[in-house]
Amino acid sequence: MNRKISLCNLSGFFIFFLCCILACSNDDNILPENNSDDPDEEVEEEEELGSIAVLSDCLFGDTNLFDTPVHNAIEETSLVDNGMENWQKVEVLSDEFDYIGGKQSPEFQNKWRLGYVNNFQPLPTIWTGDQVSFEDDTANPGNRILILQAIIDETGNEKRLRCGMISSKETSTYPLYQEAKVKISNSQLANAVWMISKETQIEEIDNVEAYGPRIRIDGQECDRPYFADRIHLSHHTFRQTETERFDYQPQKHTWMSRKKDNNDCSRDNDVVWSEQFHIFGVKWESPTKLVYFIDGKKVKTVNGLREEDAIDPRGYTTCGDGLTREMHMLISQASQPWRYGSVDAFWNSNDIKSGPNTKMMVDWIRVYTPNGQLNKQTCN
């Protein structure tokens, strides 16, 4: 997730929602030129390295931001067309959430922990199972939907925002494909489907992070419109010392918009992700390659190890080079006050923080590996 780096006074492991570095411009990676004097010599095409987005004709003066081609169909990603023809679903990491008994169902409890993978809380957010529930899908009788919702808690000395979260009990490493069908909430809270490494929480892959609509239900623009109606696609590597936690994430092509139709690059033509369900996926292909999909279309690839805007240019990973550790699957909401400048500014904003409009809806999450089994890593 995009965050500013907090380096001091951390009592536990740093996690998913903390701080952002915005608007850092990075030069494009340039592939080596062909210097051969023989015009008939075949030149082997090199695979691009770094953060590579699938771009529309809409260009922006912000290297963090990109726009992907118009695609109005909401489809699952074709495994056959993306190098996963014989991959199988990992049942212990996947869920259709069709539980009549909701979160009390034994099958749900066997797969999921209510809350984060440990007891850390990113204040003022409190991750809790109290804000996790299930609803019938009125548009699809017999289908059930996982609901995460937020509520303001003022019972203690400090105001808190209680947010729903679930995290998988099992973990897996690459190669792995995670895909989820999600309806982003109608609030400006962070909605996310992601992965975090087992025990140490020092490697992270973010399938999707989104912040709801730019126009609030009162008809006014939200307080931090840069983030709204855009999808954040990123990953993190961390280095932890006794007093500091260093956080790397790519800066190029991390915020994605998509237009409703062609020939209009204005914000008024942006897809509003909270209006309907969309399908978000990330293929953890190798320690040095991630491929992102939205509604069945590839939108971004992060490839390479030490290159700028690649997987781990600062050399923070220690269980081999790149993203290798087993990871939990997570679905969550959070306040993320860094987008407002401070916790007080977040509470003082007019953006939606609690109630029915904070409902994040998840129809299903599906995880695939080549044999349908968990991939294990001895170094965690």
JSON list of C-alpha atoms in Angstrom, two decimals, residues 96-289:
[
{"chain": "A", "resi": 96, "resn": "GLU", "atom": "CA", "xyz": [-17.32, -18.76, -2.02]},
{"chain": "A", "resi": 97, "resn": "PHE", "atom": "CA", "xyz": [-18.65, -17.43, 1.33]},
{"chain": "A", "resi": 98, "resn": "ASP", "atom": "CA", "xyz": [-21.99, -19.21, 0.86]},
{"chain": "A", "resi": 99, "resn": "TYR", "atom": "CA", "xyz": [-22.41, -19.93, 4.57]},
{"chain": "A", "resi": 100, "resn": "ILE", "atom": "CA", "xyz": [-25.95, -20.04, 5.93]},
{"chain": "A", "resi": 101, "resn": "GLY", "atom": "CA", "xyz": [-24.45, -19.90, 9.42]},
{"chain": "A", "resi": 102, "resn": "GLY", "atom": "CA", "xyz": [-22.15, -17.00, 8.53]},
{"chain": "A", "resi": 103, "resn": "LYS", "atom": "CA", "xyz": [-18.93, -16.61, 10.48]},
{"chain": "A", "resi": 104, "resn": "GLN", "atom": "CA", "xyz": [-20.07, -19.20, 13.02]},
{"chain": "A", "resi": 105, "resn": "SER", "atom": "CA", "xyz": [-19.93, -21.92, 10.36]},
{"chain": "A", "resi": 106, "resn": "PRO", "atom": "CA", "xyz": [-17.23, -24.49, 11.22]},
{"chain": "A", "resi": 107, "resn": "GLU", "atom": "CA", "xyz": [-15.88, -24.51, 7.65]},
{"chain": "A", "resi": 108, "resn": "PHE", "atom": "CA", "xyz": [-15.42, -20.74, 7.73]},
{"chain": "A", "resi": 109, "resn": "GLN", "atom": "CA", "xyz": [-13.73, -20.88, 11.13]},
{"chain": "A", "resi": 110, "resn": "ASN", "atom": "CA", "xyz": [-11.40, -23.63, 9.93]},
{"chain": "A", "resi": 111, "resn": "LYS", "atom": "CA", "xyz": [-10.15, -21.42, 7.09]},
{"chain": "A", "resi": 112, "resn": "TRP", "atom": "CA", "xyz": [-10.17, -17.90, 8.52]},
{"chain": "A", "resi": 113, "resn": "ARG", "atom": "CA", "xyz": [-9.02, -15.95, 11.52]},
{"chain": "A", "resi": 114, "resn": "LEU", "atom": "CA", "xyz": [-11.22, -12.97, 12.42]},
{"chain": "A", "resi": 115, "resn": "GLY", "atom": "CA", "xyz": [-8.84, -10.04, 12.37]},
{"chain": "A", "resi": 116, "resn": "TYR", "atom": "CA", "xyz": [-5.18, -9.74, 11.42]},
{"chain": "A", "resi": 117, "resn": "VAL", "atom": "CA", "xyz": [-2.62, -12.58, 11.50]},
{"chain": "A", "resi": 118, "resn": "ASN", "atom": "CA", "xyz": [-1.43, -11.40, 14.93]},
{"chain": "A", "resi": 119, "resn": "ASN", "atom": "CA", "xyz": [-2.63, -8.89, 17.52]},
{"chain": "A", "resi": 120, "resn": "PHE", "atom": "CA", "xyz": [-1.15, -5.76, 15.92]},
{"chain": "A", "resi": 121, "resn": "GLN", "atom": "CA", "xyz": [-3.63, -2.89, 15.38]},
{"chain": "A", "resi": 122, "resn": "PRO", "atom": "CA", "xyz": [-2.89, 0.07, 13.03]},
{"chain": "A", "resi": 123, "resn": "LEU", "atom": "CA", "xyz": [-4.51, 2.74, 15.23]},
{"chain": "A", "resi": 124, "resn": "PRO", "atom": "CA", "xyz": [-6.94, 4.42, 14.99]},
{"chain": "A", "resi": 125, "resn": "THR", "atom": "CA", "xyz": [-8.16, 1.36, 13.07]},
{"chain": "A", "resi": 126, "resn": "ILE", "atom": "CA", "xyz": [-9.09, -1.66, 15.16]},
{"chain": "A", "resi": 127, "resn": "TRP", "atom": "CA", "xyz": [-9.34, -4.82, 13.06]},
{"chain": "A", "resi": 128, "resn": "THR", "atom": "CA", "xyz": [-12.07, -7.01, 14.48]},
{"chain": "A", "resi": 129, "resn": "GLY", "atom": "CA", "xyz": [-14.35, -9.89, 13.59]},
{"chain": "A", "resi": 130, "resn": "ASP", "atom": "CA", "xyz": [-17.24, -7.94, 15.11]},
{"chain": "A", "resi": 131, "resn": "GLN", "atom": "CA", "xyz": [-17.48, -6.01, 11.83]},
{"chain": "A", "resi": 132, "resn": "VAL", "atom": "CA", "xyz": [-17.55, -9.16, 9.68]},
{"chain": "A", "resi": 133, "resn": "SER", "atom": "CA", "xyz": [-20.93, -10.51, 8.56]},
{"chain": "A", "resi": 134, "resn": "PHE", "atom": "CA", "xyz": [-22.74, -12.21, 5.67]},
{"chain": "A", "resi": 135, "resn": "GLU", "atom": "CA", "xyz": [-25.70, -11.14, 3.53]},
{"chain": "A", "resi": 136, "resn": "ASP", "atom": "CA", "xyz": [-27.86, -12.76, 0.89]},
{"chain": "A", "resi": 137, "resn": "ASP", "atom": "CA", "xyz": [-27.15, -11.55, -2.65]},
{"chain": "A", "resi": 138, "resn": "THR", "atom": "CA", "xyz": [-30.46, -10.02, -3.70]},
{"chain": "A", "resi": 139, "resn": "ALA", "atom": "CA", "xyz": [-29.40, -10.07, -7.37]},
{"chain": "A", "resi": 140, "resn": "ASN", "atom": "CA", "xyz": [-28.50, -13.77, -7.24]},
{"chain": "A", "resi": 141, "resn": "PRO", "atom": "CA", "xyz": [-30.79, -15.88, -5.02]},
{"chain": "A", "resi": 142, "resn": "GLY", "atom": "CA", "xyz": [-28.94, -18.55, -3.09]},
{"chain": "A", "resi": 143, "resn": "ASN", "atom": "CA", "xyz": [-25.64, -16.65, -3.25]},
{"chain": "A", "resi": 144, "resn": "ARG", "atom": "CA", "xyz": [-24.13, -15.24, -0.05]},
{"chain": "A", "resi": 145, "resn": "ILE", "atom": "CA", "xyz": [-21.67, -12.35, 0.28]},
{"chain": "A", "resi": 146, "resn": "LEU", "atom": "CA", "xyz": [-19.01, -11.56, 2.85]},
{"chain": "A", "resi": 147, "resn": "ILE", "atom": "CA", "xyz": [-19.50, -8.08, 4.34]},
{"chain": "A", "resi": 148, "resn": "LEU", "atom": "CA", "xyz": [-16.87, -5.89, 6.02]},
{"chain": "A", "resi": 149, "resn": "GLN", "atom": "CA", "xyz": [-18.22, -2.73, 7.63]},
{"chain": "A", "resi": 150, "resn": "ALA", "atom": "CA", "xyz": [-16.84, 0.05, 9.82]},
{"chain": "A", "resi": 151, "resn": "ILE", "atom": "CA", "xyz": [-18.21, 1.71, 12.94]},
{"chain": "A", "resi": 152, "resn": "ILE", "atom": "CA", "xyz": [-16.86, 4.53, 15.10]},
{"chain": "A", "resi": 153, "resn": "ASP", "atom": "CA", "xyz": [-16.08, 3.51, 18.68]},
{"chain": "A", "resi": 154, "resn": "GLU", "atom": "CA", "xyz": [-15.96, 6.36, 21.21]},
{"chain": "A", "resi": 155, "resn": "THR", "atom": "CA", "xyz": [-16.18, 4.28, 24.37]},
{"chain": "A", "resi": 156, "resn": "GLY", "atom": "CA", "xyz": [-12.51, 4.61, 25.34]},
{"chain": "A", "resi": 157, "resn": "ASN", "atom": "CA", "xyz": [-10.17, 7.53, 25.93]},
{"chain": "A", "resi": 158, "resn": "GLU", "atom": "CA", "xyz": [-9.34, 7.70, 22.23]},
{"chain": "A", "resi": 159, "resn": "LYS", "atom": "CA", "xyz": [-11.74, 7.51, 19.30]},
{"chain": "A", "resi": 160, "resn": "ARG", "atom": "CA", "xyz": [-11.27, 4.33, 17.24]},
{"chain": "A", "resi": 161, "resn": "LEU", "atom": "CA", "xyz": [-12.60, 3.02, 13.95]},
{"chain": "A", "resi": 162, "resn": "ARG", "atom": "CA", "xyz": [-13.58, -0.63, 14.22]},
{"chain": "A", "resi": 163, "resn": "CYS", "atom": "CA", "xyz": [-13.14, -2.30, 10.81]},
{"chain": "A", "resi": 164, "resn": "GLY", "atom": "CA", "xyz": [-13.78, -5.81, 9.56]},
{"chain": "A", "resi": 165, "resn": "MET", "atom": "CA", "xyz": [-10.94, -8.11, 8.56]},
{"chain": "A", "resi": 166, "resn": "ILE", "atom": "CA", "xyz": [-10.30, -11.79, 7.91]},
{"chain": "A", "resi": 167, "resn": "SER", "atom": "CA", "xyz": [-6.95, -13.54, 7.37]},
{"chain": "A", "resi": 168, "resn": "SER", "atom": "CA", "xyz": [-6.32, -17.09, 6.19]},
{"chain": "A", "resi": 169, "resn": "LYS", "atom": "CA", "xyz": [-4.97, -19.60, 8.67]},
{"chain": "A", "resi": 170, "resn": "GLU", "atom": "CA", "xyz": [-2.99, -21.40, 5.97]},
{"chain": "A", "resi": 171, "resn": "THR", "atom": "CA", "xyz": [-0.16, -19.90, 3.92]},
{"chain": "A", "resi": 172, "resn": "SER", "atom": "CA", "xyz": [1.49, -20.53, 0.58]},
{"chain": "A", "resi": 173, "resn": "THR", "atom": "CA", "xyz": [4.37, -19.25, -1.48]},
{"chain": "A", "resi": 174, "resn": "TYR", "atom": "CA", "xyz": [4.73, -18.89, -5.27]},
{"chain": "A", "resi": 175, "resn": "PRO", "atom": "CA", "xyz": [3.71, -19.87, -7.92]},
{"chain": "A", "resi": 176, "resn": "LEU", "atom": "CA", "xyz": [0.24, -18.73, -6.95]},
{"chain": "A", "resi": 177, "resn": "TYR", "atom": "CA", "xyz": [-2.71, -16.86, -8.45]},
{"chain": "A", "resi": 178, "resn": "GLN", "atom": "CA", "xyz": [-5.17, -14.97, -6.22]},
{"chain": "A", "resi": 179, "resn": "GLU", "atom": "CA", "xyz": [-8.42, -13.58, -7.61]},
{"chain": "A", "resi": 180, "resn": "ALA", "atom": "CA", "xyz": [-11.40, -12.00, -5.80]},
{"chain": "A", "resi": 181, "resn": "LYS", "atom": "CA", "xyz": [-14.78, -10.61, -6.81]},
{"chain": "A", "resi": 182, "resn": "VAL", "atom": "CA", "xyz": [-15.26, -7.41, -4.80]},
{"chain": "A", "resi": 183, "resn": "LYS", "atom": "CA", "xyz": [-17.59, -4.44, -4.59]},
{"chain": "A", "resi": 184, "resn": "ILE", "atom": "CA", "xyz": [-15.67, -1.49, -3.15]},
{"chain": "A", "resi": 185, "resn": "SER", "atom": "CA", "xyz": [-17.50, 0.40, -0.40]},
{"chain": "A", "resi": 186, "resn": "ASN", "atom": "CA", "xyz": [-19.28, 3.69, -1.03]},
{"chain": "A", "resi": 187, "resn": "SER", "atom": "CA", "xyz": [-17.03, 5.36, 1.55]},
{"chain": "A", "resi": 188, "resn": "GLN", "atom": "CA", "xyz": [-13.48, 6.73, 1.42]},
{"chain": "A", "resi": 189, "resn": "LEU", "atom": "CA", "xyz": [-12.05, 3.98, 3.63]},
{"chain": "A", "resi": 190, "resn": "ALA", "atom": "CA", "xyz": [-9.37, 1.65, 2.29]},
{"chain": "A", "resi": 191, "resn": "ASN", "atom": "CA", "xyz": [-10.75, -1.62, 0.88]},
{"chain": "A", "resi": 192, "resn": "ALA", "atom": "CA", "xyz": [-8.13, -4.28, 0.25]},
{"chain": "A", "resi": 193, "resn": "VAL", "atom": "CA", "xyz": [-7.41, -7.87, -0.76]},
{"chain": "A", "resi": 194, "resn": "TRP", "atom": "CA", "xyz": [-3.77, -8.73, -0.15]},
{"chain": "A", "resi": 195, "resn": "MET", "atom": "CA", "xyz": [-1.12, -11.14, 1.17]},
{"chain": "A", "resi": 196, "resn": "ILE", "atom": "CA", "xyz": [1.41, -10.82, 3.99]},
{"chain": "A", "resi": 197, "resn": "SER", "atom": "CA", "xyz": [4.33, -13.09, 4.81]},
{"chain": "A", "resi": 198, "resn": "LYS", "atom": "CA", "xyz": [4.08, -15.62, 7.61]},
{"chain": "A", "resi": 199, "resn": "GLU", "atom": "CA", "xyz": [5.46, -14.73, 11.07]},
{"chain": "A", "resi": 200, "resn": "THR", "atom": "CA", "xyz": [7.74, -11.86, 10.03]},
{"chain": "A", "resi": 201, "resn": "GLN", "atom": "CA", "xyz": [5.38, -9.71, 7.92]},
{"chain": "A", "resi": 202, "resn": "ILE", "atom": "CA", "xyz": [8.31, -8.41, 5.85]},
{"chain": "A", "resi": 203, "resn": "GLU", "atom": "CA", "xyz": [7.04, -9.31, 2.38]},
{"chain": "A", "resi": 204, "resn": "GLU", "atom": "CA", "xyz": [3.67, -8.15, 1.07]},
{"chain": "A", "resi": 205, "resn": "ILE", "atom": "CA", "xyz": [1.67, -8.41, -2.16]},
{"chain": "A", "resi": 206, "resn": "ASP", "atom": "CA", "xyz": [-1.34, -6.14, -2.67]},
{"chain": "A", "resi": 207, "resn": "ASN", "atom": "CA", "xyz": [-3.91, -7.53, -5.08]},
{"chain": "A", "resi": 208, "resn": "VAL", "atom": "CA", "xyz": [-6.16, -4.49, -4.82]},
{"chain": "A", "resi": 209, "resn": "GLU", "atom": "CA", "xyz": [-6.49, -1.42, -2.63]},
{"chain": "A", "resi": 210, "resn": "ALA", "atom": "CA", "xyz": [-9.21, 1.13, -3.35]},
{"chain": "A", "resi": 211, "resn": "TYR", "atom": "CA", "xyz": [-10.71, 4.14, -1.57]},
{"chain": "A", "resi": 212, "resn": "GLY", "atom": "CA", "xyz": [-14.24, 4.49, -2.84]},
{"chain": "A", "resi": 213, "resn": "PRO", "atom": "CA", "xyz": [-15.83, 7.21, -4.97]},
{"chain": "A", "resi": 214, "resn": "ARG", "atom": "CA", "xyz": [-14.54, 10.70, -5.60]},
{"chain": "A", "resi": 215, "resn": "ILE", "atom": "CA", "xyz": [-18.03, 12.15, -5.18]},
{"chain": "A", "resi": 216, "resn": "ARG", "atom": "CA", "xyz": [-19.54, 11.53, -1.74]},
{"chain": "A", "resi": 217, "resn": "ILE", "atom": "CA", "xyz": [-23.20, 10.67, -1.26]},
{"chain": "A", "resi": 218, "resn": "ASP", "atom": "CA", "xyz": [-23.80, 14.35, -0.30]},
{"chain": "A", "resi": 219, "resn": "GLY", "atom": "CA", "xyz": [-22.77, 15.33, -3.85]},
{"chain": "A", "resi": 220, "resn": "GLN", "atom": "CA", "xyz": [-19.50, 16.94, -2.76]},
{"chain": "A", "resi": 221, "resn": "GLU", "atom": "CA", "xyz": [-16.01, 15.90, -3.76]},
{"chain": "A", "resi": 222, "resn": "CYS", "atom": "CA", "xyz": [-14.23, 13.85, -1.11]},
{"chain": "A", "resi": 223, "resn": "ASP", "atom": "CA", "xyz": [-11.39, 15.39, 0.89]},
{"chain": "A", "resi": 224, "resn": "ARG", "atom": "CA", "xyz": [-8.55, 13.57, -0.91]},
{"chain": "A", "resi": 225, "resn": "PRO", "atom": "CA", "xyz": [-9.78, 13.01, -4.48]},
{"chain": "A", "resi": 226, "resn": "TYR", "atom": "CA", "xyz": [-6.39, 11.90, -5.85]},
{"chain": "A", "resi": 227, "resn": "PHE", "atom": "CA", "xyz": [-6.90, 8.44, -4.35]},
{"chain": "A", "resi": 228, "resn": "ALA", "atom": "CA", "xyz": [-10.61, 8.02, -5.12]},
{"chain": "A", "resi": 229, "resn": "ASP", "atom": "CA", "xyz": [-11.93, 6.12, -8.17]},
{"chain": "A", "resi": 230, "resn": "ARG", "atom": "CA", "xyz": [-8.45, 4.68, -8.61]},
{"chain": "A", "resi": 231, "resn": "ILE", "atom": "CA", "xyz": [-7.03, 1.25, -7.87]},
{"chain": "A", "resi": 232, "resn": "HIS", "atom": "CA", "xyz": [-3.71, 0.91, -6.06]},
{"chain": "A", "resi": 233, "resn": "LEU", "atom": "CA", "xyz": [-1.59, -1.99, -7.33]},
{"chain": "A", "resi": 234, "resn": "SER", "atom": "CA", "xyz": [1.62, -2.55, -5.41]},
{"chain": "A", "resi": 235, "resn": "HIS", "atom": "CA", "xyz": [3.83, -4.75, -3.26]},
{"chain": "A", "resi": 236, "resn": "HIS", "atom": "CA", "xyz": [6.27, -4.15, -0.39]},
{"chain": "A", "resi": 237, "resn": "THR", "atom": "CA", "xyz": [9.56, -5.42, 0.90]},
{"chain": "A", "resi": 238, "resn": "PHE", "atom": "CA", "xyz": [10.63, -4.40, 4.40]},
{"chain": "A", "resi": 239, "resn": "ARG", "atom": "CA", "xyz": [13.81, -4.36, 6.47]},
{"chain": "A", "resi": 240, "resn": "GLN", "atom": "CA", "xyz": [13.33, -4.44, 10.24]},
{"chain": "A", "resi": 241, "resn": "THR", "atom": "CA", "xyz": [15.89, -3.30, 12.80]},
{"chain": "A", "resi": 242, "resn": "GLU", "atom": "CA", "xyz": [15.44, -2.94, 16.55]},
{"chain": "A", "resi": 243, "resn": "THR", "atom": "CA", "xyz": [14.28, 0.68, 16.19]},
{"chain": "A", "resi": 244, "resn": "GLU", "atom": "CA", "xyz": [13.33, 1.19, 12.55]},
{"chain": "A", "resi": 245, "resn": "ARG", "atom": "CA", "xyz": [11.31, -0.41, 9.79]},
{"chain": "A", "resi": 246, "resn": "PHE", "atom": "CA", "xyz": [12.26, 0.44, 6.21]},
{"chain": "A", "resi": 247, "resn": "ASP", "atom": "CA", "xyz": [9.60, 0.08, 3.52]},
{"chain": "A", "resi": 248, "resn": "TYR", "atom": "CA", "xyz": [10.18, -0.24, -0.23]},
{"chain": "A", "resi": 249, "resn": "GLN", "atom": "CA", "xyz": [7.43, -0.21, -2.81]},
{"chain": "A", "resi": 250, "resn": "PRO", "atom": "CA", "xyz": [7.46, 0.76, -6.49]},
{"chain": "A", "resi": 251, "resn": "GLN", "atom": "CA", "xyz": [6.49, 4.32, -7.37]},
{"chain": "A", "resi": 252, "resn": "LYS", "atom": "CA", "xyz": [5.88, 4.06, -11.10]},
{"chain": "A", "resi": 253, "resn": "HIS", "atom": "CA", "xyz": [2.45, 2.94, -12.32]},
{"chain": "A", "resi": 254, "resn": "THR", "atom": "CA", "xyz": [0.97, 2.26, -8.89]},
{"chain": "A", "resi": 255, "resn": "TRP", "atom": "CA", "xyz": [-2.37, 4.13, -9.19]},
{"chain": "A", "resi": 256, "resn": "MET", "atom": "CA", "xyz": [-4.71, 2.93, -11.95]},
{"chain": "A", "resi": 257, "resn": "SER", "atom": "CA", "xyz": [-7.81, 4.48, -13.47]},
{"chain": "A", "resi": 258, "resn": "ARG", "atom": "CA", "xyz": [-9.99, 3.13, -16.25]},
{"chain": "A", "resi": 259, "resn": "LYS", "atom": "CA", "xyz": [-12.34, 5.14, -18.43]},
{"chain": "A", "resi": 260, "resn": "LYS", "atom": "CA", "xyz": [-15.96, 4.21, -19.05]},
{"chain": "A", "resi": 261, "resn": "ASP", "atom": "CA", "xyz": [-15.61, 4.91, -22.77]},
{"chain": "A", "resi": 262, "resn": "ASN", "atom": "CA", "xyz": [-13.06, 6.23, -25.23]},
{"chain": "A", "resi": 263, "resn": "ASN", "atom": "CA", "xyz": [-12.19, 9.80, -26.28]},
{"chain": "A", "resi": 264, "resn": "ASP", "atom": "CA", "xyz": [-12.64, 11.35, -22.83]},
{"chain": "A", "resi": 265, "resn": "CYS", "atom": "CA", "xyz": [-9.67, 11.41, -20.45]},
{"chain": "A", "resi": 266, "resn": "SER", "atom": "CA", "xyz": [-11.36, 13.55, -17.79]},
{"chain": "A", "resi": 267, "resn": "ARG", "atom": "CA", "xyz": [-11.96, 12.34, -14.25]},
{"chain": "A", "resi": 268, "resn": "ASP", "atom": "CA", "xyz": [-15.71, 12.50, -14.88]},
{"chain": "A", "resi": 269, "resn": "ASN", "atom": "CA", "xyz": [-15.22, 9.57, -17.26]},
{"chain": "A", "resi": 270, "resn": "ASP", "atom": "CA", "xyz": [-13.46, 7.37, -14.66]},
{"chain": "A", "resi": 271, "resn": "VAL", "atom": "CA", "xyz": [-14.95, 4.02, -13.72]},
{"chain": "A", "resi": 272, "resn": "VAL", "atom": "CA", "xyz": [-16.46, 4.30, -10.22]},
{"chain": "A", "resi": 273, "resn": "TRP", "atom": "CA", "xyz": [-15.40, 1.02, -8.68]},
{"chain": "A", "resi": 274, "resn": "SER", "atom": "CA", "xyz": [-18.00, 1.15, -5.91]},
{"chain": "A", "resi": 275, "resn": "GLU", "atom": "CA", "xyz": [-20.93, 0.99, -8.34]},
{"chain": "A", "resi": 276, "resn": "GLN", "atom": "CA", "xyz": [-20.71, -2.75, -9.01]},
{"chain": "A", "resi": 277, "resn": "PHE", "atom": "CA", "xyz": [-18.64, -5.86, -8.43]},
{"chain": "A", "resi": 278, "resn": "HIS", "atom": "CA", "xyz": [-15.28, -6.18, -10.19]},
{"chain": "A", "resi": 279, "resn": "ILE", "atom": "CA", "xyz": [-12.78, -9.02, -10.35]},
{"chain": "A", "resi": 280, "resn": "PHE", "atom": "CA", "xyz": [-9.22, -8.35, -9.18]},
{"chain": "A", "resi": 281, "resn": "GLY", "atom": "CA", "xyz": [-6.33, -10.78, -9.57]},
{"chain": "A", "resi": 282, "resn": "VAL", "atom": "CA", "xyz": [-2.58, -11.03, -9.06]},
{"chain": "A", "resi": 283, "resn": "LYS", "atom": "CA", "xyz": [-0.30, -13.79, -10.33]},
{"chain": "A", "resi": 284, "resn": "TRP", "atom": "CA", "xyz": [2.72, -14.35, -8.10]},
{"chain": "A", "resi": 285, "resn": "GLU", "atom": "CA", "xyz": [4.65, -15.98, -10.88]},
{"chain": "A", "resi": 286, "resn": "SER", "atom": "CA", "xyz": [8.12, -16.08, -9.32]},
{"chain": "A", "resi": 287, "resn": "PRO", "atom": "CA", "xyz": [10.23, -14.30, -6.67]},
{"chain": "A", "resi": 288, "resn": "THR", "atom": "CA", "xyz": [10.86, -11.54, -9.21]},
{"chain": "A", "resi": 289, "resn": "LYS", "atom": "CA", "xyz": [7.58, -11.27, -11.14]}
]
